């Protein structure tokens, strides 16, 4: 997957949904460990000031847009609309393949709420998927603990749903110690999707504030919105 465009110095793949998912399935049919990173605006901003982690990220087999904001920025920098990349369809292909071929999936999330939300969301559509995992606690949140949890299962597909700094440190310092067929660095992508699709409490429905409720659960601090604006402004400046 060599076709990439630079966003704030990071080379992001311009692959369509089919091309990206075909590549991922190809990785699962190999025996080596492969790395796929879903970048968001926070990833790009963090890496602007860290050349070492930037180089580590670019060693990944695929770097894909993890949000609509990054996805639209790829077309903006290219100067034309490429063949579309839909993140939800990308995961659909991967999970369908995992069910058909009995792949084992491990999910490691940053909190119990995130783990439960993502697990329930996945199982609602793929009830026969073999999915296990864990979440970080105050007691067990070290990098060594994460690596030990991964290697105790050695899954076909590892989904890391952690904060950006922790994911980047794992990639930089522990990439050769994580035993998995394909590692997906997803950040908050799957959690935000799960929150968007989840049924809200009846009291919230009556007040007609579903969107506000879901936005608050996805991004309590407004950090994502701020980072998206910052990313867009910096891309325009660079152009």
PDB file of C-alpha atoms in Angstrom:
ATOM      1  CA  UNK A   1       0.000   0.000   0.000  1.00  0.00           C
ATOM      2  CA  UNK A   2       2.413   2.667  -1.222  1.00  0.00           C
ATOM      3  CA  UNK A   3       0.033   5.464  -2.352  1.00  0.00           C
ATOM      4  CA  UNK A   4       0.182   8.045   0.409  1.00  0.00           C
ATOM      5  CA  UNK A   5      -0.313  11.771   0.888  1.00  0.00           C
ATOM      6  CA  UNK A   6       1.345  13.857   3.595  1.00  0.00           C
ATOM      7  CA  UNK A   7      -0.850  15.439   6.257  1.00  0.00           C
ATOM      8  CA  UNK A   8       1.202  17.652   8.580  1.00  0.00           C
ATOM      9  CA  UNK A   9       4.260  15.587   7.665  1.00  0.00           C
ATOM     10  CA  UNK A  10       2.633  12.159   8.135  1.00  0.00           C
ATOM     11  CA  UNK A  11       2.173   9.951   5.070  1.00  0.00           C
ATOM     12  CA  UNK A  12      -1.443   8.706   5.130  1.00  0.00           C
ATOM     13  CA  UNK A  13      -2.636   6.029   2.706  1.00  0.00           C
ATOM     14  CA  UNK A  14      -5.033   7.175  -0.013  1.00  0.00           C
ATOM     15  CA  UNK A  15      -6.443   3.658  -0.543  1.00  0.00           C
ATOM     16  CA  UNK A  16     -10.135   3.090  -1.214  1.00  0.00           C
ATOM     17  CA  UNK A  17     -12.243   0.929   1.099  1.00  0.00           C
ATOM     18  CA  UNK A  18     -11.816  -2.142  -1.105  1.00  0.00           C
ATOM     19  CA  UNK A  19      -8.077  -1.700  -1.559  1.00  0.00           C
ATOM     20  CA  UNK A  20      -7.457  -1.140   2.156  1.00  0.00           C
ATOM     21  CA  UNK A  21      -9.644  -4.060   3.277  1.00  0.00           C
ATOM     22  CA  UNK A  22      -8.152  -6.374   0.628  1.00  0.00           C
ATOM     23  CA  UNK A  23      -4.705  -5.523   1.971  1.00  0.00           C
ATOM     24  CA  UNK A  24      -5.830  -6.200   5.556  1.00  0.00           C
ATOM     25  CA  UNK A  25      -7.233  -9.598   4.600  1.00  0.00           C
ATOM     26  CA  UNK A  26      -3.970 -10.327   2.808  1.00  0.00           C
ATOM     27  CA  UNK A  27      -2.111  -9.560   6.030  1.00  0.00           C
ATOM     28  CA  UNK A  28      -4.281 -12.039   7.933  1.00  0.00           C
ATOM     29  CA  UNK A  29      -3.394 -14.758   5.465  1.00  0.00           C
ATOM     30  CA  UNK A  30       0.303 -14.287   6.182  1.00  0.00           C
ATOM     31  CA  UNK A  31       2.203 -15.439   9.247  1.00  0.00           C
ATOM     32  CA  UNK A  32       4.082 -12.218  10.016  1.00  0.00           C
ATOM     33  CA  UNK A  33       2.838  -9.441  12.313  1.00  0.00           C
ATOM     34  CA  UNK A  34       1.364  -6.437  10.490  1.00  0.00           C
ATOM     35  CA  UNK A  35       0.576  -2.944  11.806  1.00  0.00           C
ATOM     36  CA  UNK A  36      -2.352  -0.717  10.783  1.00  0.00           C
ATOM     37  CA  UNK A  37      -2.732   2.719  12.381  1.00  0.00           C
ATOM     38  CA  UNK A  38      -5.935   4.773  12.195  1.00  0.00           C
ATOM     39  CA  UNK A  39      -4.892   8.399  12.578  1.00  0.00           C
ATOM     40  CA  UNK A  40      -7.003  11.260  13.866  1.00  0.00           C
ATOM     41  CA  UNK A  41      -6.247  14.952  14.255  1.00  0.00           C
ATOM     42  CA  UNK A  42      -4.684  14.394  17.690  1.00  0.00           C
ATOM     43  CA  UNK A  43      -2.241  11.858  16.226  1.00  0.00           C
ATOM     44  CA  UNK A  44      -1.089  14.339  13.602  1.00  0.00           C
ATOM     45  CA  UNK A  45      -0.683  17.196  16.069  1.00  0.00           C
ATOM     46  CA  UNK A  46       1.266  15.078  18.567  1.00  0.00           C
ATOM     47  CA  UNK A  47       3.637  13.840  15.869  1.00  0.00           C
ATOM     48  CA  UNK A  48       4.380  17.316  14.526  1.00  0.00           C
ATOM     49  CA  UNK A  49       6.625  17.799  17.544  1.00  0.00           C
ATOM     50  CA  UNK A  50       8.098  14.298  17.735  1.00  0.00           C
ATOM     51  CA  UNK A  51      10.178  13.173  14.768  1.00  0.00           C
ATOM     52  CA  UNK A  52      11.145   9.837  16.372  1.00  0.00           C
ATOM     53  CA  UNK A  53       7.549   8.674  16.822  1.00  0.00           C
ATOM     54  CA  UNK A  54       6.739  10.042  13.360  1.00  0.00           C
ATOM     55  CA  UNK A  55       9.343   7.720  11.841  1.00  0.00           C
ATOM     56  CA  UNK A  56       8.018   4.767  13.851  1.00  0.00           C
ATOM     57  CA  UNK A  57       4.477   5.433  12.662  1.00  0.00           C
ATOM     58  CA  UNK A  58       5.542   5.520   9.033  1.00  0.00           C
ATOM     59  CA  UNK A  59       6.971   2.028   9.384  1.00  0.00           C
ATOM     60  CA  UNK A  60       3.382   0.752   9.740  1.00  0.00           C
ATOM     61  CA  UNK A  61       2.066  -1.318   6.852  1.00  0.00           C
ATOM     62  CA  UNK A  62      -0.961   0.981   6.500  1.00  0.00           C
ATOM     63  CA  UNK A  63      -1.803   4.404   7.913  1.00  0.00           C
ATOM     64  CA  UNK A  64      -5.492   5.072   7.356  1.00  0.00           C
ATOM     65  CA  UNK A  65      -7.877   7.957   8.144  1.00  0.00           C
ATOM     66  CA  UNK A  66      -9.493   7.216  11.491  1.00  0.00           C
ATOM     67  CA  UNK A  67     -12.034  10.056  11.383  1.00  0.00           C
ATOM     68  CA  UNK A  68     -14.166  11.895   8.831  1.00  0.00           C
ATOM     69  CA  UNK A  69     -12.093  15.015   9.417  1.00  0.00           C
ATOM     70  CA  UNK A  70      -8.823  13.301   8.461  1.00  0.00           C
ATOM     71  CA  UNK A  71     -10.525  11.501   5.573  1.00  0.00           C
ATOM     72  CA  UNK A  72     -11.755  14.774   4.050  1.00  0.00           C
ATOM     73  CA  UNK A  73      -8.341  16.367   4.609  1.00  0.00           C
ATOM     74  CA  UNK A  74      -6.738  13.670   2.437  1.00  0.00           C
ATOM     75  CA  UNK A  75      -8.884  14.794  -0.527  1.00  0.00           C
ATOM     76  CA  UNK A  76      -8.206  18.442   0.295  1.00  0.00           C
ATOM     77  CA  UNK A  77      -4.437  17.962   0.109  1.00  0.00           C
ATOM     78  CA  UNK A  78      -4.707  15.754  -2.996  1.00  0.00           C
ATOM     79  CA  UNK A  79      -6.789  18.424  -4.694  1.00  0.00           C
ATOM     80  CA  UNK A  80      -9.408  15.956  -5.938  1.00  0.00           C
ATOM     81  CA  UNK A  81     -11.845  13.338  -4.632  1.00  0.00           C
ATOM     82  CA  UNK A  82     -10.181   9.938  -4.591  1.00  0.00           C
ATOM     83  CA  UNK A  83     -11.999   6.606  -4.637  1.00  0.00           C
ATOM     84  CA  UNK A  84     -13.882   6.724  -1.318  1.00  0.00           C
ATOM     85  CA  UNK A  85     -12.659   5.201   1.924  1.00  0.00           C
ATOM     86  CA  UNK A  86     -15.396   4.306   4.422  1.00  0.00           C
ATOM     87  CA  UNK A  87     -14.053   3.241   7.794  1.00  0.00           C
ATOM     88  CA  UNK A  88     -17.210   1.379   8.812  1.00  0.00           C
ATOM     89  CA  UNK A  89     -17.128  -0.709   5.614  1.00  0.00           C
ATOM     90  CA  UNK A  90     -13.434  -1.393   6.190  1.00  0.00           C
ATOM     91  CA  UNK A  91     -14.208  -2.922   9.590  1.00  0.00           C
ATOM     92  CA  UNK A  92     -17.193  -4.789   8.132  1.00  0.00           C
ATOM     93  CA  UNK A  93     -14.892  -6.598   5.701  1.00  0.00           C
ATOM     94  CA  UNK A  94     -12.398  -7.474   8.433  1.00  0.00           C
ATOM     95  CA  UNK A  95     -15.015  -8.753  10.886  1.00  0.00           C
ATOM     96  CA  UNK A  96     -16.842 -10.716   8.179  1.00  0.00           C
ATOM     97  CA  UNK A  97     -13.559 -12.386   7.257  1.00  0.00           C
ATOM     98  CA  UNK A  98     -12.830 -13.102  10.937  1.00  0.00           C
ATOM     99  CA  UNK A  99     -16.195 -14.855  11.397  1.00  0.00           C
ATOM    100  CA  UNK A 100     -15.860 -16.893   8.203  1.00  0.00           C
ATOM    101  CA  UNK A 101     -12.338 -18.028   9.040  1.00  0.00           C
ATOM    102  CA  UNK A 102     -12.609 -18.400  12.818  1.00  0.00           C
ATOM    103  CA  UNK A 103     -10.092 -15.675  13.594  1.00  0.00           C
ATOM    104  CA  UNK A 104      -9.553 -14.792  17.235  1.00  0.00           C
ATOM    105  CA  UNK A 105      -9.839 -11.101  18.091  1.00  0.00           C
ATOM    106  CA  UNK A 106      -8.508  -9.423  21.201  1.00  0.00           C
ATOM    107  CA  UNK A 107      -9.644  -5.960  22.314  1.00  0.00           C
ATOM    108  CA  UNK A 108      -7.692  -3.822  24.774  1.00  0.00           C
ATOM    109  CA  UNK A 109      -9.450  -0.622  25.804  1.00  0.00           C
ATOM    110  CA  UNK A 110      -8.570   2.299  28.021  1.00  0.00           C
ATOM    111  CA  UNK A 111     -11.476   1.828  30.456  1.00  0.00           C
ATOM    112  CA  UNK A 112     -14.252  -0.582  31.378  1.00  0.00           C
ATOM    113  CA  UNK A 113     -16.869   1.679  29.765  1.00  0.00           C
ATOM    114  CA  UNK A 114     -14.956   1.781  26.488  1.00  0.00           C
ATOM    115  CA  UNK A 115     -14.358  -1.975  26.502  1.00  0.00           C
ATOM    116  CA  UNK A 116     -17.990  -2.842  27.203  1.00  0.00           C
ATOM    117  CA  UNK A 117     -19.352  -0.362  24.659  1.00  0.00           C
ATOM    118  CA  UNK A 118     -17.097  -1.576  21.840  1.00  0.00           C
ATOM    119  CA  UNK A 119     -17.584  -5.253  22.668  1.00  0.00           C
ATOM    120  CA  UNK A 120     -21.383  -4.915  22.770  1.00  0.00           C
ATOM    121  CA  UNK A 121     -21.402  -2.932  19.519  1.00  0.00           C
ATOM    122  CA  UNK A 122     -19.334  -5.560  17.700  1.00  0.00           C
ATOM    123  CA  UNK A 123     -21.277  -8.520  19.076  1.00  0.00           C
ATOM    124  CA  UNK A 124     -24.586  -6.940  18.162  1.00  0.00           C
ATOM    125  CA  UNK A 125     -23.679  -7.341  14.486  1.00  0.00           C
ATOM    126  CA  UNK A 126     -21.267 -10.278  14.656  1.00  0.00           C
ATOM    127  CA  UNK A 127     -22.628 -12.459  17.441  1.00  0.00           C
ATOM    128  CA  UNK A 128     -20.448 -15.428  16.461  1.00  0.00           C
ATOM    129  CA  UNK A 129     -17.209 -13.471  16.502  1.00  0.00           C
ATOM    130  CA  UNK A 130     -14.539 -14.838  18.853  1.00  0.00           C
ATOM    131  CA  UNK A 131     -13.739 -11.696  20.835  1.00  0.00           C
ATOM    132  CA  UNK A 132     -11.924 -11.460  24.157  1.00  0.00           C
ATOM    133  CA  UNK A 133      -9.861  -8.818  25.861  1.00  0.00           C
ATOM    134  CA  UNK A 134      -9.385  -6.517  28.780  1.00  0.00           C
ATOM    135  CA  UNK A 135      -9.296  -2.872  29.834  1.00  0.00           C
ATOM    136  CA  UNK A 136      -6.842  -0.788  31.824  1.00  0.00           C
ATOM    137  CA  UNK A 137      -7.333  -0.069  35.509  1.00  0.00           C
ATOM    138  CA  UNK A 138      -5.413   2.091  37.989  1.00  0.00           C
ATOM    139  CA  UNK A 139      -3.664  -1.068  39.180  1.00  0.00           C
ATOM    140  CA  UNK A 140      -2.916  -2.592  35.770  1.00  0.00           C
ATOM    141  CA  UNK A 141      -2.096   0.128  33.240  1.00  0.00           C
ATOM    142  CA  UNK A 142       1.593  -0.380  32.498  1.00  0.00           C
ATOM    143  CA  UNK A 143       2.965  -1.133  29.040  1.00  0.00           C
ATOM    144  CA  UNK A 144       4.356  -4.413  30.334  1.00  0.00           C
ATOM    145  CA  UNK A 145       0.894  -5.445  31.550  1.00  0.00           C
ATOM    146  CA  UNK A 146      -0.587  -4.697  28.129  1.00  0.00           C
ATOM    147  CA  UNK A 147       2.092  -6.702  26.333  1.00  0.00           C
ATOM    148  CA  UNK A 148       1.655  -9.645  28.712  1.00  0.00           C
ATOM    149  CA  UNK A 149      -2.114  -9.631  28.109  1.00  0.00           C
ATOM    150  CA  UNK A 150      -1.544  -9.657  24.339  1.00  0.00           C
ATOM    151  CA  UNK A 151       0.990 -12.461  24.413  1.00  0.00           C
ATOM    152  CA  UNK A 152      -1.155 -14.618  26.705  1.00  0.00           C
ATOM    153  CA  UNK A 153      -3.611 -14.928  23.799  1.00  0.00           C
ATOM    154  CA  UNK A 154      -1.533 -14.128  20.670  1.00  0.00           C
ATOM    155  CA  UNK A 155      -4.668 -13.213  18.678  1.00  0.00           C
ATOM    156  CA  UNK A 156      -5.080 -13.178  14.923  1.00  0.00           C
ATOM    157  CA  UNK A 157      -6.362  -9.604  15.199  1.00  0.00           C
ATOM    158  CA  UNK A 158      -5.444  -7.253  18.026  1.00  0.00           C
ATOM    159  CA  UNK A 159      -7.523  -4.080  18.455  1.00  0.00           C
ATOM    160  CA  UNK A 160      -5.874  -1.413  20.594  1.00  0.00           C
ATOM    161  CA  UNK A 161      -8.429   1.194  21.694  1.00  0.00           C
ATOM    162  CA  UNK A 162      -6.172   3.349  23.861  1.00  0.00           C
ATOM    163  CA  UNK A 163      -5.235   7.017  24.070  1.00  0.00           C
ATOM    164  CA  UNK A 164      -2.910   8.314  21.371  1.00  0.00           C
ATOM    165  CA  UNK A 165       0.202   8.775  23.517  1.00  0.00           C
ATOM    166  CA  UNK A 166      -0.033   5.244  24.898  1.00  0.00           C
ATOM    167  CA  UNK A 167      -0.568   3.733  21.443  1.00  0.00           C
ATOM    168  CA  UNK A 168       2.407   5.595  20.010  1.00  0.00           C
ATOM    169  CA  UNK A 169       4.652   4.504  22.888  1.00  0.00           C
ATOM    170  CA  UNK A 170       3.573   0.883  22.421  1.00  0.00           C
ATOM    171  CA  UNK A 171       4.382   1.123  18.733  1.00  0.00           C
ATOM    172  CA  UNK A 172       7.716   2.802  19.373  1.00  0.00           C
ATOM    173  CA  UNK A 173       9.021   0.653  22.233  1.00  0.00           C
ATOM    174  CA  UNK A 174       7.117  -2.657  22.144  1.00  0.00           C
ATOM    175  CA  UNK A 175       6.296  -3.387  18.515  1.00  0.00           C
ATOM    176  CA  UNK A 176       8.627  -6.390  18.408  1.00  0.00           C
ATOM    177  CA  UNK A 177       7.241  -7.811  21.655  1.00  0.00           C
ATOM    178  CA  UNK A 178       3.539  -7.889  20.741  1.00  0.00           C
ATOM    179  CA  UNK A 179       2.551 -11.295  19.353  1.00  0.00           C
ATOM    180  CA  UNK A 180      -0.445 -10.865  17.028  1.00  0.00           C
ATOM    181  CA  UNK A 181      -1.257 -11.427  13.365  1.00  0.00           C
ATOM    182  CA  UNK A 182      -2.488  -7.904  12.648  1.00  0.00           C
ATOM    183  CA  UNK A 183      -2.497  -5.013  15.115  1.00  0.00           C
ATOM    184  CA  UNK A 184      -5.089  -2.268  14.626  1.00  0.00           C
ATOM    185  CA  UNK A 185      -4.360   0.964  16.485  1.00  0.00           C
ATOM    186  CA  UNK A 186      -7.869   2.432  16.636  1.00  0.00           C
ATOM    187  CA  UNK A 187      -7.788   5.009  19.437  1.00  0.00           C
ATOM    188  CA  UNK A 188     -11.347   6.175  20.202  1.00  0.00           C
ATOM    189  CA  UNK A 189     -12.687   5.308  16.739  1.00  0.00           C
ATOM    190  CA  UNK A 190     -14.675   2.197  17.662  1.00  0.00           C
ATOM    191  CA  UNK A 191     -15.806   3.620  20.998  1.00  0.00           C
ATOM    192  CA  UNK A 192     -17.170   6.776  19.362  1.00  0.00           C
ATOM    193  CA  UNK A 193     -18.972   4.629  16.785  1.00  0.00           C
ATOM    194  CA  UNK A 194     -20.479   2.505  19.561  1.00  0.00           C
ATOM    195  CA  UNK A 195     -21.691   5.599  21.429  1.00  0.00           C
ATOM    196  CA  UNK A 196     -23.216   7.047  18.243  1.00  0.00           C
ATOM    197  CA  UNK A 197     -25.184   3.858  17.579  1.00  0.00           C
ATOM    198  CA  UNK A 198     -26.200   3.078  21.163  1.00  0.00           C
ATOM    199  CA  UNK A 199     -29.763   3.637  22.380  1.00  0.00           C
ATOM    200  CA  UNK A 200     -29.968   6.613  24.737  1.00  0.00           C
ATOM    201  CA  UNK A 201     -31.968   6.584  28.004  1.00  0.00           C
ATOM    202  CA  UNK A 202     -35.683   7.305  27.667  1.00  0.00           C
ATOM    203  CA  UNK A 203     -35.343  10.482  29.735  1.00  0.00           C
ATOM    204  CA  UNK A 204     -32.830  11.853  27.201  1.00  0.00           C
ATOM    205  CA  UNK A 205     -35.122  10.957  24.302  1.00  0.00           C
ATOM    206  CA  UNK A 206     -37.985  12.878  25.897  1.00  0.00           C
ATOM    207  CA  UNK A 207     -35.812  15.977  26.248  1.00  0.00           C
ATOM    208  CA  UNK A 208     -34.731  15.611  22.590  1.00  0.00           C
ATOM    209  CA  UNK A 209     -31.057  16.092  23.401  1.00  0.00           C
ATOM    210  CA  UNK A 210     -29.739  12.780  22.023  1.00  0.00           C
ATOM    211  CA  UNK A 211     -26.984  14.425  19.982  1.00  0.00           C
ATOM    212  CA  UNK A 212     -25.718  16.478  22.925  1.00  0.00           C
ATOM    213  CA  UNK A 213     -25.815  13.401  25.162  1.00  0.00           C
ATOM    214  CA  UNK A 214     -23.794  11.328  22.687  1.00  0.00           C
ATOM    215  CA  UNK A 215     -21.315  14.141  22.001  1.00  0.00           C
ATOM    216  CA  UNK A 216     -20.693  14.523  25.728  1.00  0.00           C
ATOM    217  CA  UNK A 217     -20.009  10.809  26.116  1.00  0.00           C
ATOM    218  CA  UNK A 218     -17.667  10.729  23.132  1.00  0.00           C
ATOM    219  CA  UNK A 219     -15.673  13.838  23.968  1.00  0.00           C
ATOM    220  CA  UNK A 220     -16.335  15.335  27.388  1.00  0.00           C
ATOM    221  CA  UNK A 221     -13.610  17.948  27.062  1.00  0.00           C
ATOM    222  CA  UNK A 222     -14.244  19.058  23.481  1.00  0.00           C
ATOM    223  CA  UNK A 223     -10.677  18.024  22.708  1.00  0.00           C
ATOM    224  CA  UNK A 224     -11.503  16.351  19.384  1.00  0.00           C
ATOM    225  CA  UNK A 225     -13.279  19.421  18.039  1.00  0.00           C
ATOM    226  CA  UNK A 226     -10.373  21.653  19.044  1.00  0.00           C
ATOM    227  CA  UNK A 227      -7.828  19.283  17.465  1.00  0.00           C
ATOM    228  CA  UNK A 228      -9.853  19.051  14.237  1.00  0.00           C
ATOM    229  CA  UNK A 229      -9.889  22.845  13.920  1.00  0.00           C
ATOM    230  CA  UNK A 230      -6.175  23.061  14.688  1.00  0.00           C
ATOM    231  CA  UNK A 231      -5.382  20.356  12.110  1.00  0.00           C
ATOM    232  CA  UNK A 232      -7.439  22.055   9.384  1.00  0.00           C
ATOM    233  CA  UNK A 233      -5.784  25.425  10.040  1.00  0.00           C
ATOM    234  CA  UNK A 234      -2.291  23.937   9.934  1.00  0.00           C
ATOM    235  CA  UNK A 235      -3.023  22.074   6.705  1.00  0.00           C
ATOM    236  CA  UNK A 236      -4.224  25.322   5.079  1.00  0.00           C
ATOM    237  CA  UNK A 237      -1.130  27.091   6.350  1.00  0.00           C
ATOM    238  CA  UNK A 238       1.148  24.414   4.884  1.00  0.00           C
ATOM    239  CA  UNK A 239      -0.614  24.619   1.518  1.00  0.00           C
TER     240      UNK A 239
END
